[in-house]
Amino acid sequence: MRTIVIEDRFAAWRAAALTALAEELPPASIQWRLAEATEGPQQQALIDDTADSQNAVAASSRRAEVHVSKEFAALLKDAASFRDPQRWAFLYKVLWRWHRGDRSAASPADIDGSRLYRMAKGVRRAQHDMIAYVRFRKQPGVQAVPEYVAWYEPDHDVLEWAAEHFAQRMGRSSWLITTPRGAAFWDGCELHLDARRALPGDHRYDSEDEAEALWIAYYRSTFNPARLNEDALEQHMPVRFWKGLPEAHWIPGMISEAKSGARRLAQASGVGTLNGKVISVEADAAQPAREPPSSLNACRRCELWRNATQAVGGAGPTSARIMLIGEQPGDQEDLSGQPFVGPAGQLLDVAIERAGLLRDRLYLTNAVKHFKWEPRGKRRLHKTPAQRETEACRYWLERELDTVRPAVIVALGATALATLLRRKVSLRDYVNAPFEINGGWAITTYHPSFALRQQDENSRDKVLDEITGALVRAREMADGC
Ligand code: URA
């Protein structure tokens, strides 16, 4: 067994991994250990536990030449920022497989490949979130250094990535971003990732800020209580980020004002005080409250709600031209409240991308909105919904169909198809055979979890190709409608 000690950084892992590949060290023979902060990069080494001396350092300058595709290289790099203590060992395993000619290691249909995609996706989301939700506050004093400070808690190790993003955009203004695991300081010319050394002193994040007051006034004035959509609000600005957002302090108050029935009055009281804008409203004209978004959650049309965490409604723009219908939320969907975010959803994302579609432009939903499962040890195993359950839940699907009125529906698997047709049919007879429904088109394909259930790579890739093909067809039909 070899122990490889590295700094907790992609570049350090990469160098050590290439050396280990050159020495043909199989993944199972390596233990990856992180250098203590004080050890520094010069300590990066291969330690051979089998050697006579426990400290025998076999740092080799030999490095394997590994040719990787651009996509695979980007996946490795992004996945490396995923917070998981096993990440370096896992990345080496994937690289080892690739180096030995096993390209399926980078396929989302492979068990390691799908984990790699999931990690990279989580990191990309965390990067996006960090850029969207960091809020800088101006420090008091003209000479203050840094001029701006921000506190943020990223989900993964994306500080360096985000710091480079801000460095390119904030010109010569100096700023500091602090996180629970380190800080980045931009002095106006150079980025310092070890901000403690570059910037001695305790930089807190509690200043009053004029720009922030202006931003809040603007934010409040753009809030339109008559168009309050709490679901959309939380989807676009998840509650876990609120603590870092100055405007979030005002959101609950604005929501409750809007819900109190004085919707237009509430808006008028805020906006009407602004110079140059007069809004006249009559209390009687106030809009009736829209149906509470929790009504799906309150559904008792069948018994499935009893064992589910929550109902999972559809997601996507109501103007979508294409609606994808799955079977029912899975374990991860049940916990997160969003459809298609678990392994099947990740595979579906690959098909969507390959088909040249954008997930954000599609409406994704399920025939049944509660997770049906049975316990198996500590796991919750998916159970196919019964006909009475799909029939009960059809009410919700019909409401979604009425609202979205998609040009093309893609039925993913037998449950979605049977729900649409209101009868059980053979999936095989319908796969890739478009039919007209509700004044639009429907096309049927396999459910992505069918691909995940395949025993070998080839069969998995075939099913994935089928799903991709159906999505391409849906796109063409939607374009032609
Ligand atoms: N399977 C589905 O059919 N829907 C989901 O949302 C997730 C898995």
Coordinates of C-alpha atoms and ligand atoms in Angstrom, one line a residue:
M1 CA 0.0 0.0 0.0
R2 CA 1.3 3.4 -0.9
T3 CA 0.4 6.6 0.8
I4 CA 0.3 9.7 -1.3
V5 CA 0.4 13.0 0.6
I6 CA -0.9 16.0 -1.4
E7 CA -2.1 19.5 -0.9
D8 CA -5.8 19.7 -1.1
R9 CA -5.7 21.1 -4.7
F10 CA -6.4 19.8 -8.2
A11 CA -2.9 20.7 -9.5
A12 CA -1.3 18.8 -6.6
W13 CA -3.5 15.7 -7.2
R14 CA -2.9 15.8 -10.9
A15 CA 0.9 15.8 -10.6
A16 CA 0.8 13.0 -8.0
A17 CA -1.7 11.0 -10.1
L18 CA 0.4 11.2 -13.2
T19 CA 3.4 9.9 -11.2
A20 CA 1.3 7.1 -9.8
L21 CA 0.1 6.2 -13.2
A22 CA 3.7 6.1 -14.5
E23 CA 4.4 3.7 -11.7
E24 CA 1.3 1.6 -12.6
L25 CA -0.1 1.8 -9.1
P26 CA -3.6 0.5 -9.1
P27 CA -6.2 2.6 -7.3
A28 CA -6.7 0.0 -4.5
S29 CA -3.0 0.2 -3.7
I30 CA -3.0 3.9 -2.9
Q31 CA -4.1 5.8 0.2
W32 CA -4.5 9.5 -0.5
R33 CA -3.7 11.7 2.5
L34 CA -3.9 15.5 2.7
A35 CA -0.8 17.4 3.8
E36 CA -1.2 19.4 7.0
A37 CA -1.4 23.1 6.1
T38 CA 2.1 23.6 7.5
E39 CA 3.6 20.8 5.4
G40 CA 3.5 22.9 2.2
P41 CA 3.7 21.7 -1.4
Q42 CA 7.3 20.6 -1.2
Q43 CA 6.1 17.7 1.1
Q44 CA 4.0 16.3 -1.7
A45 CA 5.3 12.8 -2.0
L46 CA 4.8 9.1 -2.5
I47 CA 5.5 7.3 0.7
D48 CA 6.0 3.6 0.3
D49 CA 4.6 1.8 3.4
T50 CA 6.1 -1.4 2.2
A51 CA 9.7 0.0 2.3
D52 CA 11.9 -0.7 5.2
S53 CA 11.8 2.9 6.5
Q54 CA 8.2 4.1 7.0
N55 CA 9.4 7.5 5.8
A56 CA 11.0 6.4 2.7
V57 CA 10.0 8.9 0.1
A58 CA 9.8 7.7 -3.4
A59 CA 9.0 10.9 -5.1
S60 CA 9.4 10.2 -8.7
S61 CA 9.8 12.8 -11.4
R62 CA 8.4 10.3 -13.9
R63 CA 4.9 11.2 -15.1
A64 CA 2.6 9.2 -17.3
E65 CA 1.4 10.9 -20.5
V66 CA -2.4 10.7 -20.4
H67 CA -4.5 11.9 -23.4
V68 CA -7.9 12.9 -22.2
S69 CA -10.7 14.6 -24.1
K70 CA -11.5 18.2 -23.4
E71 CA -14.9 17.2 -21.9
F72 CA -13.3 14.6 -19.6
A73 CA -10.6 17.0 -18.5
A74 CA -13.2 19.6 -17.6
L75 CA -15.2 16.9 -15.7
L76 CA -12.2 15.9 -13.6
K77 CA -11.3 19.5 -12.8
D78 CA -14.8 20.5 -11.8
A79 CA -15.4 17.3 -9.8
A80 CA -12.2 18.0 -7.9
S81 CA -13.9 20.9 -6.2
F82 CA -16.7 18.6 -4.9
R83 CA -16.5 18.3 -1.1
D84 CA -16.0 14.7 -0.5
P85 CA -13.1 13.3 1.5
Q86 CA -12.8 10.5 -1.0
R87 CA -12.6 12.7 -4.0
W88 CA -8.9 12.3 -4.8
A89 CA -9.1 8.5 -4.6
F90 CA -12.2 8.5 -6.7
L91 CA -10.7 10.7 -9.4
Y92 CA -7.6 8.6 -9.5
K93 CA -9.8 5.5 -10.0
V94 CA -11.6 7.1 -12.9
L95 CA -8.3 8.4 -14.5
W96 CA -6.8 5.0 -14.0
R97 CA -9.6 3.3 -15.9
W98 CA -9.4 5.9 -18.7
H99 CA -5.6 5.5 -19.0
R100 CA -6.1 1.8 -19.4
G101 CA -8.5 2.4 -22.3
D102 CA -11.8 2.1 -20.5
R103 CA -13.6 5.1 -21.9
S104 CA -16.8 4.1 -20.2
A105 CA -15.4 5.6 -17.0
A106 CA -16.4 8.9 -18.4
S107 CA -19.9 7.8 -19.5
P108 CA -22.9 9.0 -17.4
A109 CA -24.3 5.5 -17.8
D110 CA -21.3 4.0 -15.9
I111 CA -21.4 3.8 -12.2
D112 CA -18.2 5.9 -11.7
G113 CA -19.0 8.1 -14.7
S114 CA -22.4 9.0 -13.3
R115 CA -20.8 9.9 -10.0
L116 CA -18.3 12.0 -11.8
Y117 CA -21.0 13.8 -13.7
R118 CA -23.0 14.3 -10.5
M119 CA -20.0 15.8 -8.7
A120 CA -19.1 18.1 -11.6
K121 CA -22.7 19.2 -11.8
G122 CA -22.9 20.0 -8.1
V123 CA -19.8 22.1 -8.4
R124 CA -21.0 24.0 -11.4
R125 CA -24.2 24.8 -9.6
A126 CA -22.2 26.0 -6.6
Q127 CA -20.1 28.2 -8.8
H128 CA -23.2 29.7 -10.4
D129 CA -24.8 30.2 -6.9
M130 CA -21.8 31.9 -5.6
I131 CA -21.7 34.4 -8.4
A132 CA -25.4 35.0 -8.0
Y133 CA -25.5 35.3 -4.3
V134 CA -22.3 37.0 -3.1
R135 CA -23.2 40.5 -1.9
F136 CA -20.4 42.9 -1.3
R137 CA -20.7 45.7 1.3
K138 CA -18.7 48.8 1.0
Q139 CA -16.4 49.4 4.0
P140 CA -16.8 52.8 5.8
G141 CA -14.0 55.3 5.1
V142 CA -12.5 56.5 1.8
Q143 CA -9.2 54.8 2.3
A144 CA -10.6 51.5 3.5
V145 CA -8.7 48.4 2.2
P146 CA -10.4 46.3 1.1
E147 CA -13.1 48.6 -0.1
Y148 CA -15.7 45.8 -0.3
V149 CA -16.2 42.8 1.8
A150 CA -18.5 39.8 1.5
W151 CA -19.2 36.7 3.5
Y152 CA -20.4 33.6 1.7
E153 CA -20.8 29.8 2.5
P154 CA -20.3 27.9 -0.7
D155 CA -21.6 24.3 -1.0
H156 CA -18.3 23.2 -2.6
D157 CA -14.7 24.4 -2.9
V158 CA -15.5 27.1 -5.5
L159 CA -13.9 30.1 -3.8
E160 CA -10.9 30.2 -6.1
W161 CA -13.0 29.9 -9.2
A162 CA -15.5 32.6 -8.1
A163 CA -12.6 34.9 -6.9
E164 CA -11.1 34.8 -10.4
H165 CA -14.5 35.6 -11.8
F166 CA -14.9 38.7 -9.5
A167 CA -11.3 39.7 -10.1
Q168 CA -12.0 40.1 -13.8
R169 CA -15.1 42.1 -13.2
M170 CA -14.4 44.5 -10.4
G171 CA -11.6 46.4 -11.9
R172 CA -9.2 48.1 -9.5
S173 CA -11.5 48.1 -6.5
S174 CA -10.1 46.0 -3.7
W175 CA -12.3 43.3 -2.1
L176 CA -12.3 40.4 0.3
I177 CA -14.5 37.4 0.2
T178 CA -14.4 35.3 3.4
T179 CA -15.9 31.8 3.7
P180 CA -15.8 29.2 6.5
R181 CA -12.8 27.6 4.7
G182 CA -10.6 30.4 3.6
A183 CA -10.7 33.8 2.1
A184 CA -9.8 35.5 -1.2
F185 CA -8.4 39.0 -1.4
W186 CA -8.1 41.1 -4.5
D187 CA -5.8 44.1 -3.9
G188 CA -6.8 45.8 -7.2
C189 CA -4.0 44.1 -9.2
E190 CA -3.5 40.7 -7.8
L191 CA -5.5 37.9 -6.3
H192 CA -4.4 36.4 -2.9
L193 CA -6.0 33.2 -2.1
D194 CA -4.3 33.0 1.3
A195 CA -5.9 36.3 2.4
R196 CA -4.7 35.9 6.0
R197 CA -1.2 36.5 4.9
A198 CA -1.9 39.2 2.4
L199 CA -4.3 41.1 4.6
P200 CA -3.6 41.0 8.4
G201 CA -6.5 42.0 10.7
D202 CA -10.0 40.9 11.4
H203 CA -12.3 41.9 8.6
R204 CA -15.8 41.7 9.6
Y205 CA -18.9 42.0 7.5
D206 CA -21.2 44.3 9.4
S207 CA -20.9 47.7 8.0
E208 CA -23.8 49.9 7.0
D209 CA -23.6 50.6 3.4
E210 CA -25.2 53.4 1.3
A211 CA -25.1 51.3 -1.9
E212 CA -26.9 48.6 -0.1
A213 CA -29.7 50.9 1.1
L214 CA -30.2 51.9 -2.6
W215 CA -30.2 48.3 -3.7
I216 CA -32.9 47.5 -1.1
A217 CA -35.0 50.4 -2.1
Y218 CA -34.8 49.3 -5.7
Y219 CA -35.5 45.7 -4.9
R220 CA -38.6 46.6 -2.9
S221 CA -39.9 48.9 -5.7
T222 CA -39.6 46.1 -8.3
F223 CA -41.6 43.7 -6.1
N224 CA -45.0 43.3 -7.5
P225 CA -47.3 41.8 -4.9
A226 CA -50.0 41.0 -7.5
R227 CA -47.6 38.7 -9.2
L228 CA -46.3 37.0 -6.1
N229 CA -45.2 33.4 -6.8
E230 CA -43.5 32.0 -3.8
D231 CA -42.5 28.8 -5.5
A232 CA -40.7 30.7 -8.3
L233 CA -39.1 33.0 -5.8
E234 CA -37.7 30.2 -3.8
Q235 CA -36.6 28.3 -6.9
H236 CA -34.7 31.3 -8.1
M237 CA -33.4 32.4 -4.8
P238 CA -33.2 29.3 -2.6
V239 CA -33.8 30.0 1.1
R240 CA -30.4 28.6 2.1
F241 CA -28.7 31.6 0.5
W242 CA -30.9 34.2 2.2
K243 CA -28.7 34.7 5.2
G244 CA -26.1 36.4 2.9
L245 CA -28.5 38.6 1.0
P246 CA -29.4 42.0 2.4
E247 CA -32.7 42.0 0.4
A248 CA -33.7 38.7 2.0
H249 CA -34.4 40.4 5.3
W250 CA -37.3 42.2 3.6
I251 CA -38.8 39.2 1.7
P252 CA -40.9 37.6 4.4
G253 CA -42.5 40.9 5.2
M254 CA -43.3 41.6 1.6
I255 CA -44.8 38.2 1.1
S256 CA -47.0 38.5 4.1
E257 CA -48.1 42.0 3.0
A258 CA -49.0 40.6 -0.4
K259 CA -50.9 37.7 1.1
S260 CA -52.9 39.8 3.4
G261 CA -55.2 40.7 0.5
A262 CA -53.9 44.3 0.2
R263 CA -51.8 43.4 -2.8
R264 CA -52.0 46.5 -4.9
L265 CA -52.3 48.7 -1.9
A266 CA -49.1 47.2 -0.5
Q267 CA -47.3 48.0 -3.7
A268 CA -48.7 51.5 -3.9
S269 CA -47.6 52.3 -0.4
G270 CA -44.0 51.5 -1.3
V271 CA -43.9 52.7 -4.8
G272 CA -46.2 55.6 -4.5
T273 CA -43.9 57.4 -2.1
L274 CA -41.2 57.5 -4.8
N275 CA -40.8 60.8 -6.6
G276 CA -42.4 61.0 -9.9
K277 CA -44.5 57.9 -9.7
V278 CA -48.2 58.0 -8.7
I279 CA -50.3 54.9 -8.5
S280 CA -54.0 55.1 -7.8
V281 CA -55.7 52.0 -6.6
E282 CA -59.0 51.0 -5.1
A283 CA -59.1 48.5 -2.4
D284 CA -61.9 46.7 -4.1
A285 CA -59.8 46.1 -7.1
A286 CA -57.3 44.1 -5.1
Q287 CA -56.7 40.7 -6.7
P288 CA -58.0 37.6 -4.9
A289 CA -55.3 35.6 -3.4
R290 CA -54.2 32.9 -5.8
E291 CA -54.6 29.3 -4.8
P292 CA -51.9 28.6 -2.2
P293 CA -48.9 26.8 -3.7
S294 CA -49.2 24.2 -1.0
S295 CA -52.4 22.8 -2.4
L296 CA -50.6 20.0 -4.2
N297 CA -48.8 19.2 -1.0
A298 CA -52.2 19.0 0.7
C299 CA -53.4 16.5 -1.8
R300 CA -55.1 13.4 -0.2
R301 CA -56.6 11.9 -3.4
C302 CA -54.7 8.7 -2.6
E303 CA -52.6 7.3 0.2
L304 CA -49.1 8.0 -1.2
W305 CA -48.7 11.3 0.7
R306 CA -48.5 9.4 4.0
N307 CA -45.0 8.1 3.4
A308 CA -43.6 10.9 1.3
T309 CA -41.7 13.9 2.5
Q310 CA -43.6 16.2 0.2
A311 CA -45.4 16.4 -3.1
V312 CA -43.1 17.1 -6.1
G313 CA -44.8 19.2 -8.7
G314 CA -43.5 20.0 -12.2
A315 CA -40.7 22.4 -12.9
G316 CA -40.0 24.6 -15.8
P317 CA -41.5 27.6 -17.6
T318 CA -45.2 27.4 -18.2
S319 CA -44.4 28.7 -21.7
A320 CA -42.4 25.5 -22.5
R321 CA -43.1 24.0 -25.9
I322 CA -42.0 20.5 -24.7
M323 CA -43.2 18.7 -21.6
L324 CA -41.4 15.6 -20.3
I325 CA -43.5 13.3 -18.1
G326 CA -41.8 10.7 -15.9
E327 CA -43.3 8.2 -13.5
Q328 CA -43.0 9.6 -10.0
P329 CA -40.4 11.3 -7.9
G330 CA -37.5 9.2 -6.6
D331 CA -35.7 9.3 -3.3
Q332 CA -33.7 12.5 -4.0
E333 CA -36.7 14.2 -5.7
D334 CA -38.8 13.5 -2.6
L335 CA -36.2 15.1 -0.4
S336 CA -35.5 18.1 -2.5
G337 CA -39.0 18.8 -3.8
Q338 CA -37.7 19.0 -7.4
P339 CA -38.3 16.5 -10.3
F340 CA -35.5 14.6 -11.9
V341 CA -32.6 15.6 -9.7
G342 CA -31.4 12.1 -8.8
P343 CA -29.5 9.6 -10.9
A344 CA -32.3 9.2 -13.5
G345 CA -32.5 13.0 -13.8
Q346 CA -28.8 13.2 -14.3
L347 CA -28.9 10.7 -17.1
L348 CA -31.9 12.6 -18.6
D349 CA -29.8 15.8 -18.4
V350 CA -27.2 14.1 -20.6
A351 CA -29.9 13.1 -23.2
I352 CA -31.3 16.6 -23.1
E353 CA -28.0 18.1 -23.7
R354 CA -27.1 15.7 -26.5
A355 CA -30.4 16.4 -28.1
G356 CA -29.6 20.1 -28.3
L357 CA -32.2 21.1 -25.8
L358 CA -31.9 23.3 -22.7
R359 CA -33.4 21.9 -19.5
D360 CA -34.4 25.4 -18.4
R361 CA -36.7 25.6 -21.4
L362 CA -38.5 22.3 -20.8
Y363 CA -41.3 21.6 -18.4
L364 CA -40.5 18.4 -16.4
T365 CA -43.1 16.6 -14.4
N366 CA -44.3 13.2 -13.3
A367 CA -47.5 11.2 -13.7
V368 CA -47.6 10.8 -9.9
K369 CA -46.5 13.5 -7.6
H370 CA -45.6 11.6 -4.4
F371 CA -42.8 9.1 -4.0
K372 CA -44.0 5.5 -3.5
W373 CA -41.4 3.3 -1.8
E374 CA -40.8 0.4 0.4
P375 CA -38.1 0.1 3.1
R376 CA -35.1 -2.2 2.3
G377 CA -32.7 -1.9 5.3
K378 CA -31.9 1.8 5.5
R379 CA -32.9 2.4 1.9
R380 CA -36.2 3.5 0.4
L381 CA -36.8 1.4 -2.7
H382 CA -38.9 2.7 -5.5
K383 CA -42.2 1.0 -5.9
T384 CA -44.3 1.3 -9.1
P385 CA -47.5 3.3 -8.5
A386 CA -50.8 1.4 -8.8
Q387 CA -53.3 2.3 -11.4
R388 CA -55.7 3.8 -8.8
E389 CA -52.8 6.1 -7.8
T390 CA -52.0 7.3 -11.3
E391 CA -55.7 7.8 -11.9
A392 CA -56.0 9.9 -8.7
C393 CA -52.9 12.0 -9.6
R394 CA -54.0 12.6 -13.2
Y395 CA -56.0 15.5 -11.9
W396 CA -52.7 17.3 -11.3
L397 CA -51.2 16.4 -14.6
E398 CA -54.2 17.7 -16.4
R399 CA -53.9 21.0 -14.6
E400 CA -50.3 21.2 -15.8
L401 CA -51.2 20.2 -19.3
D402 CA -53.9 22.9 -19.3
T403 CA -51.5 25.5 -18.1
V404 CA -48.5 24.7 -20.2
R405 CA -50.3 23.5 -23.3
P406 CA -47.1 22.0 -24.7
A407 CA -46.7 21.5 -28.4
V408 CA -45.0 18.1 -27.7
I409 CA -45.2 15.8 -24.8
V410 CA -42.5 13.2 -24.2
A411 CA -43.8 10.3 -22.2
L412 CA -40.9 8.7 -20.4
G413 CA -41.8 5.1 -19.8
A414 CA -45.0 3.0 -19.4
T415 CA -46.6 4.8 -16.5
A416 CA -46.4 8.2 -18.2
L417 CA -47.8 6.7 -21.4
A418 CA -50.6 4.9 -19.6
T419 CA -51.6 8.0 -17.7
L420 CA -51.7 10.0 -20.9
L421 CA -53.8 7.4 -22.8
R422 CA -55.9 6.5 -19.7
R423 CA -55.3 2.8 -20.4
K424 CA -52.5 0.3 -20.1
V425 CA -50.7 -0.4 -23.4
S426 CA -47.5 -2.1 -24.4
L427 CA -44.7 0.4 -24.3
R428 CA -42.9 -1.3 -27.2
D429 CA -45.8 -0.5 -29.5
Y430 CA -45.5 3.2 -28.8
V431 CA -41.8 3.8 -28.6
N432 CA -40.8 6.4 -31.1
A433 CA -44.3 6.4 -32.7
P434 CA -45.7 9.9 -32.3
F435 CA -49.4 10.3 -31.8
E436 CA -51.7 13.3 -31.5
I437 CA -53.2 14.3 -28.2
N438 CA -54.9 17.4 -26.8
G439 CA -54.3 19.3 -30.0
G440 CA -50.5 18.6 -29.8
W441 CA -48.1 15.7 -30.3
A442 CA -46.8 13.1 -27.9
I443 CA -43.8 10.8 -28.4
T444 CA -42.9 7.9 -26.2
T445 CA -39.5 6.7 -25.1
Y446 CA -37.9 4.7 -22.4
H447 CA -37.6 6.0 -18.8
P448 CA -34.0 6.9 -18.0
S449 CA -34.0 4.6 -15.0
F450 CA -34.5 1.7 -17.5
A451 CA -31.1 2.7 -18.9
L452 CA -29.6 2.7 -15.4
R453 CA -30.9 -0.8 -14.8
Q454 CA -29.1 -2.3 -17.8
Q455 CA -26.3 -4.7 -16.9
D456 CA -23.7 -3.6 -19.4
E457 CA -22.4 -0.4 -20.9
N458 CA -23.5 -1.2 -24.4
S459 CA -27.1 -1.8 -23.5
R460 CA -27.1 1.4 -21.3
D461 CA -25.7 3.5 -24.1
K462 CA -28.3 2.1 -26.5
V463 CA -31.1 3.1 -24.3
L464 CA -29.6 6.5 -23.7
D465 CA -29.3 6.9 -27.5
E466 CA -33.0 6.0 -27.9
I467 CA -34.0 8.6 -25.3
T468 CA -31.8 11.2 -27.0
G469 CA -33.3 10.3 -30.4
A470 CA -36.9 10.8 -29.0
L471 CA -35.9 14.2 -27.6
V472 CA -34.4 15.2 -31.0
R473 CA -37.6 14.2 -32.6
A474 CA -39.6 16.1 -30.0
R475 CA -37.5 19.2 -30.7
E476 CA -38.1 18.9 -34.4
M477 CA -41.8 18.5 -33.9
A478 CA -42.0 21.4 -31.5
D479 CA -40.1 23.6 -34.1
G480 CA -42.4 22.5 -36.8
C481 CA -45.7 23.1 -34.9
Ligands
URA1 N1 -38.0 9.2 -12.0 C1 -39.1 9.9 -12.4 O1 -39.9 9.4 -13.2 N2 -39.2 11.2 -12.1 C2 -38.4 11.8 -11.3 O2 -38.6 13.0 -11.0 C3 -37.2 11.1 -10.9 C4 -37.1 9.8 -11.2

